Tab-separated table of N, CA, C and O in Angstrom:
chain	number	residue	atom	x	y	z
A	51	UNK	N	87.352	109.869	101.777
A	51	UNK	CA	88.004	109.476	100.409
A	51	UNK	C	87.335	108.059	100.170
A	51	UNK	O	87.346	107.216	101.111
A	52	UNK	N	86.870	107.887	99.229
A	52	UNK	CA	86.237	106.332	98.755
A	52	UNK	C	87.298	105.445	98.503
A	52	UNK	O	88.562	105.678	98.138
A	53	UNK	N	86.749	104.202	98.518
A	53	UNK	CA	87.658	102.982	98.439
A	53	UNK	C	88.536	102.851	96.903
A	53	UNK	O	89.651	102.601	96.688
A	54	UNK	N	87.650	103.436	95.924
A	54	UNK	CA	88.334	103.400	94.541
A	54	UNK	C	89.304	104.267	94.398
A	54	UNK	O	90.567	104.019	93.889
A	55	UNK	N	89.345	105.370	95.007
A	55	UNK	CA	90.273	106.414	95.056
A	55	UNK	C	91.535	105.741	95.836
A	55	UNK	O	92.780	105.893	95.381
A	56	UNK	N	91.356	105.064	97.042
A	56	UNK	CA	92.389	104.630	98.061
A	56	UNK	C	93.065	103.608	96.831
A	56	UNK	O	94.446	103.490	96.963
A	57	UNK	N	92.242	102.605	96.123
A	57	UNK	CA	92.938	101.957	95.575
A	57	UNK	C	93.783	102.116	94.458
A	57	UNK	O	94.778	101.769	94.134
A	58	UNK	N	93.489	103.281	93.804
A	58	UNK	CA	94.098	103.996	92.717
A	58	UNK	C	95.542	104.581	93.318
A	58	UNK	O	96.757	104.299	92.689
A	59	UNK	N	95.460	104.979	94.408
A	59	UNK	CA	96.521	105.763	95.386
A	59	UNK	C	97.722	104.582	95.334
A	59	UNK	O	98.901	105.040	95.471
A	60	UNK	N	97.175	103.545	95.884
A	60	UNK	CA	98.106	102.562	96.017
A	60	UNK	C	98.322	101.246	95.135
A	60	UNK	O	98.854	100.211	95.208
A	61	UNK	N	97.791	101.477	93.994
A	61	UNK	CA	98.093	100.713	92.618
A	61	UNK	C	99.406	100.095	92.458
A	61	UNK	O	99.744	99.062	91.983
A	62	UNK	N	100.365	101.001	92.848
A	62	UNK	CA	101.793	100.497	92.793
A	62	UNK	C	102.145	99.519	93.551
A	62	UNK	O	103.157	98.626	93.279
A	63	UNK	N	101.522	99.127	94.939
A	63	UNK	CA	101.659	98.173	95.653
A	63	UNK	C	101.074	96.839	95.229
A	63	UNK	O	101.730	95.761	95.859
A	64	UNK	N	99.945	97.064	94.235
A	64	UNK	CA	99.427	95.966	93.953
A	64	UNK	C	98.080	95.876	94.784
A	64	UNK	O	97.729	96.859	94.908
A	65	UNK	N	97.267	94.820	94.803
A	65	UNK	CA	95.817	94.898	95.350
A	65	UNK	C	95.886	95.159	96.906
A	65	UNK	O	96.848	94.858	97.538
A	66	UNK	N	95.050	96.121	97.163
A	66	UNK	CA	95.149	96.560	98.753
A	66	UNK	C	93.622	96.016	99.315
A	66	UNK	O	92.621	95.922	98.380
A	67	UNK	N	93.874	95.775	100.547
A	67	UNK	CA	92.721	95.669	101.321
A	67	UNK	C	92.235	96.904	101.980
A	67	UNK	O	93.155	97.449	102.639
A	68	UNK	N	90.915	97.044	102.361
A	68	UNK	CA	90.334	98.166	102.883
A	68	UNK	C	89.443	97.707	103.937
A	68	UNK	O	88.241	97.181	103.565
A	69	UNK	N	89.782	98.143	105.204
A	69	UNK	CA	88.977	97.741	106.427
A	69	UNK	C	88.603	98.731	107.330
A	69	UNK	O	89.297	99.951	107.447
A	70	UNK	N	87.500	98.759	107.927
A	70	UNK	CA	87.116	99.794	109.054
A	70	UNK	C	88.146	99.790	109.978
A	70	UNK	O	88.461	98.670	110.525
A	71	UNK	N	88.564	100.950	110.627
A	71	UNK	CA	89.739	100.888	111.723
A	71	UNK	C	89.711	102.331	112.218
A	71	UNK	O	89.563	103.335	111.379
A	72	UNK	N	89.553	102.331	113.459
A	72	UNK	CA	89.757	103.608	114.341
A	72	UNK	C	88.598	104.703	113.849
A	72	UNK	O	89.034	105.828	113.925
A	73	UNK	N	87.514	103.988	113.601
A	73	UNK	CA	86.438	104.814	112.963
A	73	UNK	C	86.747	105.339	111.565
A	73	UNK	O	85.831	106.411	111.337
A	74	UNK	N	87.696	104.902	110.961
A	74	UNK	CA	87.900	105.418	109.654
A	74	UNK	C	87.995	104.176	108.805
A	74	UNK	O	87.416	103.147	108.909
A	75	UNK	N	89.282	104.174	108.082
A	75	UNK	CA	89.579	102.940	107.264
A	75	UNK	C	91.119	102.582	107.572
A	75	UNK	O	92.007	103.452	107.677
A	76	UNK	N	91.521	101.282	107.441
A	76	UNK	CA	92.886	100.821	107.362
A	76	UNK	C	93.181	100.156	105.829
A	76	UNK	O	92.277	99.799	105.233
A	77	UNK	N	94.137	100.599	105.530
A	77	UNK	CA	94.661	100.041	103.888
A	77	UNK	C	95.961	99.096	104.298
A	77	UNK	O	96.842	99.470	104.719
A	78	UNK	N	95.592	98.057	103.531
A	78	UNK	CA	96.705	96.971	103.686
A	78	UNK	C	97.093	96.420	102.392
A	78	UNK	O	96.317	96.330	101.550
A	79	UNK	N	98.292	95.823	102.526
A	79	UNK	CA	98.674	95.171	101.371
A	79	UNK	C	99.537	93.985	101.821
A	79	UNK	O	100.492	94.018	102.778
A	80	UNK	N	99.189	92.717	101.263
A	80	UNK	CA	99.825	91.521	101.739
A	80	UNK	C	99.606	91.242	103.313
A	80	UNK	O	100.724	90.845	103.774
A	81	UNK	N	98.643	91.762	103.967
A	81	UNK	CA	98.359	91.737	105.364
A	81	UNK	C	99.095	92.585	106.136
A	81	UNK	O	98.854	92.716	107.410
A	82	UNK	N	99.865	93.703	105.589
A	82	UNK	CA	100.634	94.645	106.106
A	82	UNK	C	100.001	96.047	106.176
A	82	UNK	O	99.425	96.249	104.880
A	83	UNK	N	99.539	96.563	107.112
A	83	UNK	CA	98.849	97.861	107.194
A	83	UNK	C	99.797	99.085	106.686
A	83	UNK	O	101.114	99.260	107.084
A	84	UNK	N	99.560	99.760	105.832
A	84	UNK	CA	100.323	100.842	105.075
A	84	UNK	C	99.668	102.087	105.308
A	84	UNK	O	100.692	103.093	105.081
A	85	UNK	N	98.481	102.256	105.794
A	85	UNK	CA	97.964	103.436	105.870
A	85	UNK	C	96.683	103.547	106.539
A	85	UNK	O	96.019	102.480	106.628
A	86	UNK	N	96.268	104.566	107.040
A	86	UNK	CA	94.872	104.695	107.560
A	86	UNK	C	94.173	106.001	107.144
A	86	UNK	O	95.115	107.334	106.560
A	87	UNK	N	92.806	106.016	107.145
A	87	UNK	CA	91.910	107.294	106.899
A	87	UNK	C	91.554	107.564	108.012
A	87	UNK	O	90.659	106.869	108.668
A	88	UNK	N	91.684	108.736	108.595
A	88	UNK	CA	91.248	109.325	109.850
A	88	UNK	C	90.609	110.699	109.674
A	88	UNK	O	91.560	111.356	109.111
A	89	UNK	N	89.347	110.677	109.963
A	89	UNK	CA	88.866	112.019	109.983
A	89	UNK	C	88.747	112.711	108.538
A	89	UNK	O	88.984	113.799	108.272
A	90	UNK	N	88.721	111.512	107.463
A	90	UNK	CA	88.908	111.935	106.166
A	90	UNK	C	90.068	112.137	105.621
A	90	UNK	O	90.479	112.498	104.272
A	91	UNK	N	91.592	112.131	106.260
A	91	UNK	CA	92.516	112.409	106.027
A	91	UNK	C	93.466	110.956	105.572
A	91	UNK	O	93.375	110.280	106.828
A	92	UNK	N	94.162	110.785	104.536
A	92	UNK	CA	95.130	109.698	104.502
A	92	UNK	C	96.308	109.928	105.246
A	92	UNK	O	96.974	111.046	104.981
A	93	UNK	N	96.682	108.973	106.120
A	93	UNK	CA	97.789	108.805	106.730
A	93	UNK	C	98.808	107.713	106.539
A	93	UNK	O	98.235	106.400	106.457
A	94	UNK	N	100.001	107.879	106.120
A	94	UNK	CA	100.759	106.876	105.862
A	94	UNK	C	101.724	106.285	107.044
A	94	UNK	O	102.089	107.106	107.926
A	95	UNK	N	101.860	105.068	106.976
A	95	UNK	CA	102.698	104.468	108.176
A	95	UNK	C	104.065	104.764	107.958
A	95	UNK	O	104.675	104.864	106.943
A	96	UNK	N	104.719	105.290	109.108
A	96	UNK	CA	106.183	105.525	109.228
A	96	UNK	C	106.723	105.014	110.573
A	96	UNK	O	106.063	104.401	111.376
A	97	UNK	N	108.113	104.763	110.409
A	97	UNK	CA	108.969	104.374	111.537
A	97	UNK	C	110.170	105.417	111.796
A	97	UNK	O	110.218	106.305	111.084
A	98	UNK	N	111.094	104.765	112.351
A	98	UNK	CA	112.130	105.682	112.753
A	98	UNK	C	113.169	105.852	111.718
A	98	UNK	O	113.848	106.855	111.539
A	99	UNK	N	113.142	104.729	110.472
A	99	UNK	CA	113.881	104.762	109.537
A	99	UNK	C	113.280	106.086	108.427
A	99	UNK	O	113.913	106.703	107.564
A	100	UNK	N	111.832	105.926	108.360
A	100	UNK	CA	111.180	106.836	107.338
A	100	UNK	C	110.789	108.240	107.878
A	100	UNK	O	110.496	109.295	107.105
A	101	UNK	N	110.590	108.384	109.192
A	101	UNK	CA	110.218	109.698	109.711
A	101	UNK	C	110.932	110.903	109.346
A	101	UNK	O	110.337	111.892	109.020
A	102	UNK	N	112.318	111.073	109.060
A	102	UNK	CA	113.006	111.870	108.389
A	102	UNK	C	112.424	112.277	107.116
A	102	UNK	O	112.589	113.506	106.868
A	103	UNK	N	112.148	111.303	106.432
A	103	UNK	CA	111.646	111.816	105.019
A	103	UNK	C	110.457	112.461	105.138
A	103	UNK	O	110.083	113.346	104.271
A	104	UNK	N	109.481	112.035	106.068
A	104	UNK	CA	108.025	112.565	106.155
A	104	UNK	C	108.456	114.271	106.910
A	104	UNK	O	107.848	114.931	106.299
A	105	UNK	N	109.214	114.375	107.638
A	105	UNK	CA	109.495	115.585	108.243
A	105	UNK	C	110.159	116.433	107.155
A	105	UNK	O	109.733	117.584	107.210
A	106	UNK	N	110.983	115.992	106.473
A	106	UNK	CA	111.652	116.838	105.404
A	106	UNK	C	110.576	117.268	104.336
A	106	UNK	O	110.787	118.398	103.850
A	107	UNK	N	109.668	116.584	103.982
A	107	UNK	CA	108.619	116.925	103.227
A	107	UNK	C	107.328	117.695	103.678
A	107	UNK	O	106.437	118.124	103.030
A	108	UNK	N	107.629	117.894	104.970
A	108	UNK	CA	106.536	119.052	105.630
A	108	UNK	C	105.238	118.181	105.916
A	108	UNK	O	104.429	119.005	106.213
A	109	UNK	N	105.338	116.988	106.038
A	109	UNK	CA	104.229	116.057	106.459
A	109	UNK	C	103.812	116.239	108.180
A	109	UNK	O	104.997	116.629	108.873
A	110	UNK	N	102.824	116.001	108.507
A	110	UNK	CA	102.301	116.052	109.919
A	110	UNK	C	102.024	114.573	110.523
A	110	UNK	O	101.516	113.856	109.680
A	111	UNK	N	102.379	114.482	111.748
A	111	UNK	CA	102.057	113.141	112.487
A	111	UNK	C	100.799	113.145	112.876
A	111	UNK	O	100.340	114.334	113.301
A	112	UNK	N	100.238	112.111	113.021
A	112	UNK	CA	98.783	111.943	113.592
A	112	UNK	C	98.934	111.819	115.195
A	112	UNK	O	99.771	111.139	115.873
A	113	UNK	N	98.286	112.757	115.693
A	113	UNK	CA	98.399	112.721	117.088
A	113	UNK	C	96.739	113.056	117.678
A	113	UNK	O	96.053	113.697	116.973
A	114	UNK	N	96.493	112.683	119.003
A	114	UNK	CA	95.229	113.013	119.512
A	114	UNK	C	95.546	113.245	120.907
A	114	UNK	O	96.608	112.674	121.432
A	115	UNK	N	94.363	113.618	121.660
A	115	UNK	CA	94.542	113.759	123.051
A	115	UNK	C	93.788	112.839	123.481
A	115	UNK	O	92.616	112.413	123.302
A	116	UNK	N	94.668	111.905	124.603
A	116	UNK	CA	94.160	110.808	125.191
A	116	UNK	C	93.023	111.090	126.203
A	116	UNK	O	92.986	112.094	126.966
A	117	UNK	N	91.885	110.335	126.187
A	117	UNK	CA	90.613	110.611	126.967
A	117	UNK	C	90.716	110.419	128.419
A	117	UNK	O	90.316	111.175	129.295
A	118	UNK	N	91.625	109.315	128.661
A	118	UNK	CA	91.812	109.067	130.084
A	118	UNK	C	92.804	110.065	130.899
A	118	UNK	O	92.659	110.300	131.995
A	119	UNK	N	93.734	110.589	130.034
A	119	UNK	CA	95.029	111.063	130.939
A	119	UNK	C	95.143	112.698	130.331
A	119	UNK	O	95.886	113.488	131.014
A	120	UNK	N	94.403	113.036	129.216
A	120	UNK	CA	94.407	114.292	128.612
A	120	UNK	C	95.894	114.700	127.832
A	120	UNK	O	95.957	115.676	127.704
A	121	UNK	N	96.716	113.553	127.673
A	121	UNK	CA	97.987	113.916	127.197
A	121	UNK	C	97.975	113.572	125.845
A	121	UNK	O	97.086	112.804	125.284
A	122	UNK	N	98.863	114.317	124.970
A	122	UNK	CA	98.851	114.085	123.410
A	122	UNK	C	99.646	112.557	123.326
A	122	UNK	O	100.541	112.469	123.866
A	123	UNK	N	98.898	111.985	122.275
A	123	UNK	CA	99.523	110.656	121.998
A	123	UNK	C	99.846	110.672	120.499
A	123	UNK	O	99.105	111.266	119.503
A	124	UNK	N	101.052	110.363	120.084
A	124	UNK	CA	101.348	110.345	118.787
A	124	UNK	C	101.406	108.900	118.161
A	124	UNK	O	101.849	108.038	118.837
A	125	UNK	N	100.740	108.903	117.101
A	125	UNK	CA	100.638	107.481	116.266
A	125	UNK	C	101.744	107.527	115.138
A	125	UNK	O	102.127	108.396	114.684
A	126	UNK	N	101.894	106.383	114.686
A	126	UNK	CA	103.175	105.956	113.918
A	126	UNK	C	102.512	106.171	112.306
A	126	UNK	O	102.709	105.656	111.281
A	127	UNK	N	101.640	107.282	112.143
A	127	UNK	CA	101.144	107.672	110.851
A	127	UNK	C	101.405	109.065	110.520
A	127	UNK	O	101.150	110.152	111.571
A	128	UNK	N	101.802	109.356	109.366
A	128	UNK	CA	102.005	110.634	108.830
A	128	UNK	C	101.200	111.294	107.480
A	128	UNK	O	100.826	110.205	106.768
A	129	UNK	N	100.855	112.424	107.458
A	129	UNK	CA	100.111	112.976	106.319
A	129	UNK	C	100.791	112.598	105.084
A	129	UNK	O	102.164	112.487	104.801
A	130	UNK	N	100.320	112.698	103.919
A	130	UNK	CA	100.846	112.333	102.623
A	130	UNK	C	101.293	113.771	101.980
A	130	UNK	O	100.543	114.640	102.020
A	131	UNK	N	102.395	113.983	101.524
A	131	UNK	CA	102.971	115.057	100.828
A	131	UNK	C	101.722	115.586	99.620
A	131	UNK	O	101.669	114.470	99.013
A	132	UNK	N	101.476	116.689	99.429
A	132	UNK	CA	100.662	117.296	98.459
A	132	UNK	C	100.844	116.730	97.191
A	132	UNK	O	99.910	116.257	96.492
A	133	UNK	N	102.049	116.826	96.863
A	133	UNK	CA	102.344	116.450	95.415
A	133	UNK	C	102.000	114.983	94.862
A	133	UNK	O	101.821	114.662	93.933
A	134	UNK	N	102.009	114.048	96.169
A	134	UNK	CA	101.899	112.744	95.748
A	134	UNK	C	100.459	112.568	95.298
A	134	UNK	O	100.274	111.500	94.663
A	135	UNK	N	99.676	113.339	95.573
A	135	UNK	CA	98.176	113.059	95.352
A	135	UNK	C	97.882	113.239	93.776
A	135	UNK	O	97.094	112.593	93.184
A	136	UNK	N	98.779	113.963	93.207
A	136	UNK	CA	98.738	114.287	91.744
A	136	UNK	C	99.735	113.725	90.764
A	136	UNK	O	99.519	113.792	89.650
A	137	UNK	N	100.610	112.998	91.543
A	137	UNK	CA	101.715	112.453	90.755
A	137	UNK	C	101.817	110.788	91.208
A	137	UNK	O	102.547	110.524	92.326
A	138	UNK	N	101.359	109.901	90.213
A	138	UNK	CA	101.487	108.677	90.752
A	138	UNK	C	102.818	107.878	91.056
A	138	UNK	O	103.030	107.167	91.892
A	139	UNK	N	103.902	108.369	90.361
A	139	UNK	CA	105.148	108.151	90.661
A	139	UNK	C	105.383	108.499	91.796
A	139	UNK	O	106.395	107.698	92.868
A	140	UNK	N	105.237	109.716	92.306
A	140	UNK	CA	105.585	110.047	93.723
A	140	UNK	C	105.042	109.320	94.767
A	140	UNK	O	105.347	109.009	95.741
A	141	UNK	N	103.766	109.057	94.566
A	141	UNK	CA	102.895	108.338	95.641
A	141	UNK	C	103.293	106.990	95.595
A	141	UNK	O	103.396	106.531	96.802
A	142	UNK	N	103.963	106.521	94.433
A	142	UNK	CA	104.615	105.220	94.577
A	142	UNK	C	105.793	104.933	95.378
A	142	UNK	O	105.854	104.227	96.342
A	143	UNK	N	106.461	106.026	95.428
A	143	UNK	CA	107.578	106.268	96.334
A	143	UNK	C	107.166	106.138	97.888
A	143	UNK	O	107.588	105.233	98.696
A	144	UNK	N	106.196	106.995	98.231
A	144	UNK	CA	105.579	107.127	99.358
A	144	UNK	C	105.008	105.878	100.071
A	144	UNK	O	105.031	105.277	101.324
A	145	UNK	N	104.258	105.297	98.893
A	145	UNK	CA	103.397	103.716	99.526
A	145	UNK	C	104.479	102.912	99.688
A	145	UNK	O	104.389	102.027	100.782
A	146	UNK	N	105.465	103.031	99.062
A	146	UNK	CA	106.653	101.898	99.168
A	146	UNK	C	107.282	102.042	100.604
A	146	UNK	O	107.529	101.068	101.277
A	147	UNK	N	107.484	103.235	100.952
A	147	UNK	CA	108.054	103.510	102.176
A	147	UNK	C	107.134	103.212	103.469
A	147	UNK	O	107.401	102.635	104.213
A	148	UNK	N	105.855	103.358	103.306
A	148	UNK	CA	104.724	103.147	104.274
A	148	UNK	C	104.803	101.719	104.271
A	148	UNK	O	104.683	100.898	105.342
A	149	UNK	N	104.728	100.910	103.235
A	149	UNK	CA	104.829	99.451	103.019
A	149	UNK	C	105.838	98.562	103.795
A	149	UNK	O	105.851	97.863	104.690
A	150	UNK	N	107.189	99.341	103.879
A	150	UNK	CA	108.446	98.810	104.326
A	150	UNK	C	108.196	99.059	105.728
A	150	UNK	O	108.674	98.274	106.528
A	151	UNK	N	107.921	100.268	106.139
A	151	UNK	CA	107.738	100.607	107.703
A	151	UNK	C	106.736	99.595	108.282
A	151	UNK	O	107.170	99.128	109.344
A	152	UNK	N	105.658	99.362	107.518
A	152	UNK	CA	104.776	98.163	108.138
A	152	UNK	C	105.250	96.874	108.570
A	152	UNK	O	104.974	96.284	109.292
A	153	UNK	N	106.174	96.570	107.117
A	153	UNK	CA	106.695	95.183	107.503
A	153	UNK	C	107.605	95.202	108.544
A	153	UNK	O	107.779	94.081	109.356
A	154	UNK	N	108.522	96.419	108.827
A	154	UNK	CA	109.519	96.213	109.776
A	154	UNK	C	108.761	96.220	111.289
A	154	UNK	O	109.091	95.800	112.013
A	155	UNK	N	107.477	96.766	111.273
A	155	UNK	CA	106.778	96.769	112.679
A	155	UNK	C	106.161	95.245	112.869
A	155	UNK	O	105.691	95.297	114.011
A	156	UNK	N	106.093	94.695	111.641
A	156	UNK	CA	105.604	93.207	112.123
A	156	UNK	C	104.033	93.099	111.976
A	156	UNK	O	103.520	92.166	112.669
A	157	UNK	N	103.385	94.219	111.636
A	157	UNK	CA	102.128	94.264	111.568
A	157	UNK	C	101.593	94.327	110.104
A	157	UNK	O	101.976	94.962	109.241
């Protein structure tokens, strides 16, 4: 996913910064991380308040197997609902949820 497309998806939040992160990209708004691109997939920041929304939308949480201990590690990022990619108003709702989760996390 190129930077121009990422900027378009998050335009409802205003200008975003995009930096290398986790071998992919981190998307930031006002210094708050709102999303990552990992293995080519956009994942939005979530927390205890927003996880039920992501689950209800059928989204998947980013997990990986830890190299040191072989256990699955769950990260606070979730896939974007398919409808949001084609509907700017829907994406604005999810982007705002991710931004608010990032703010509550203090990062």
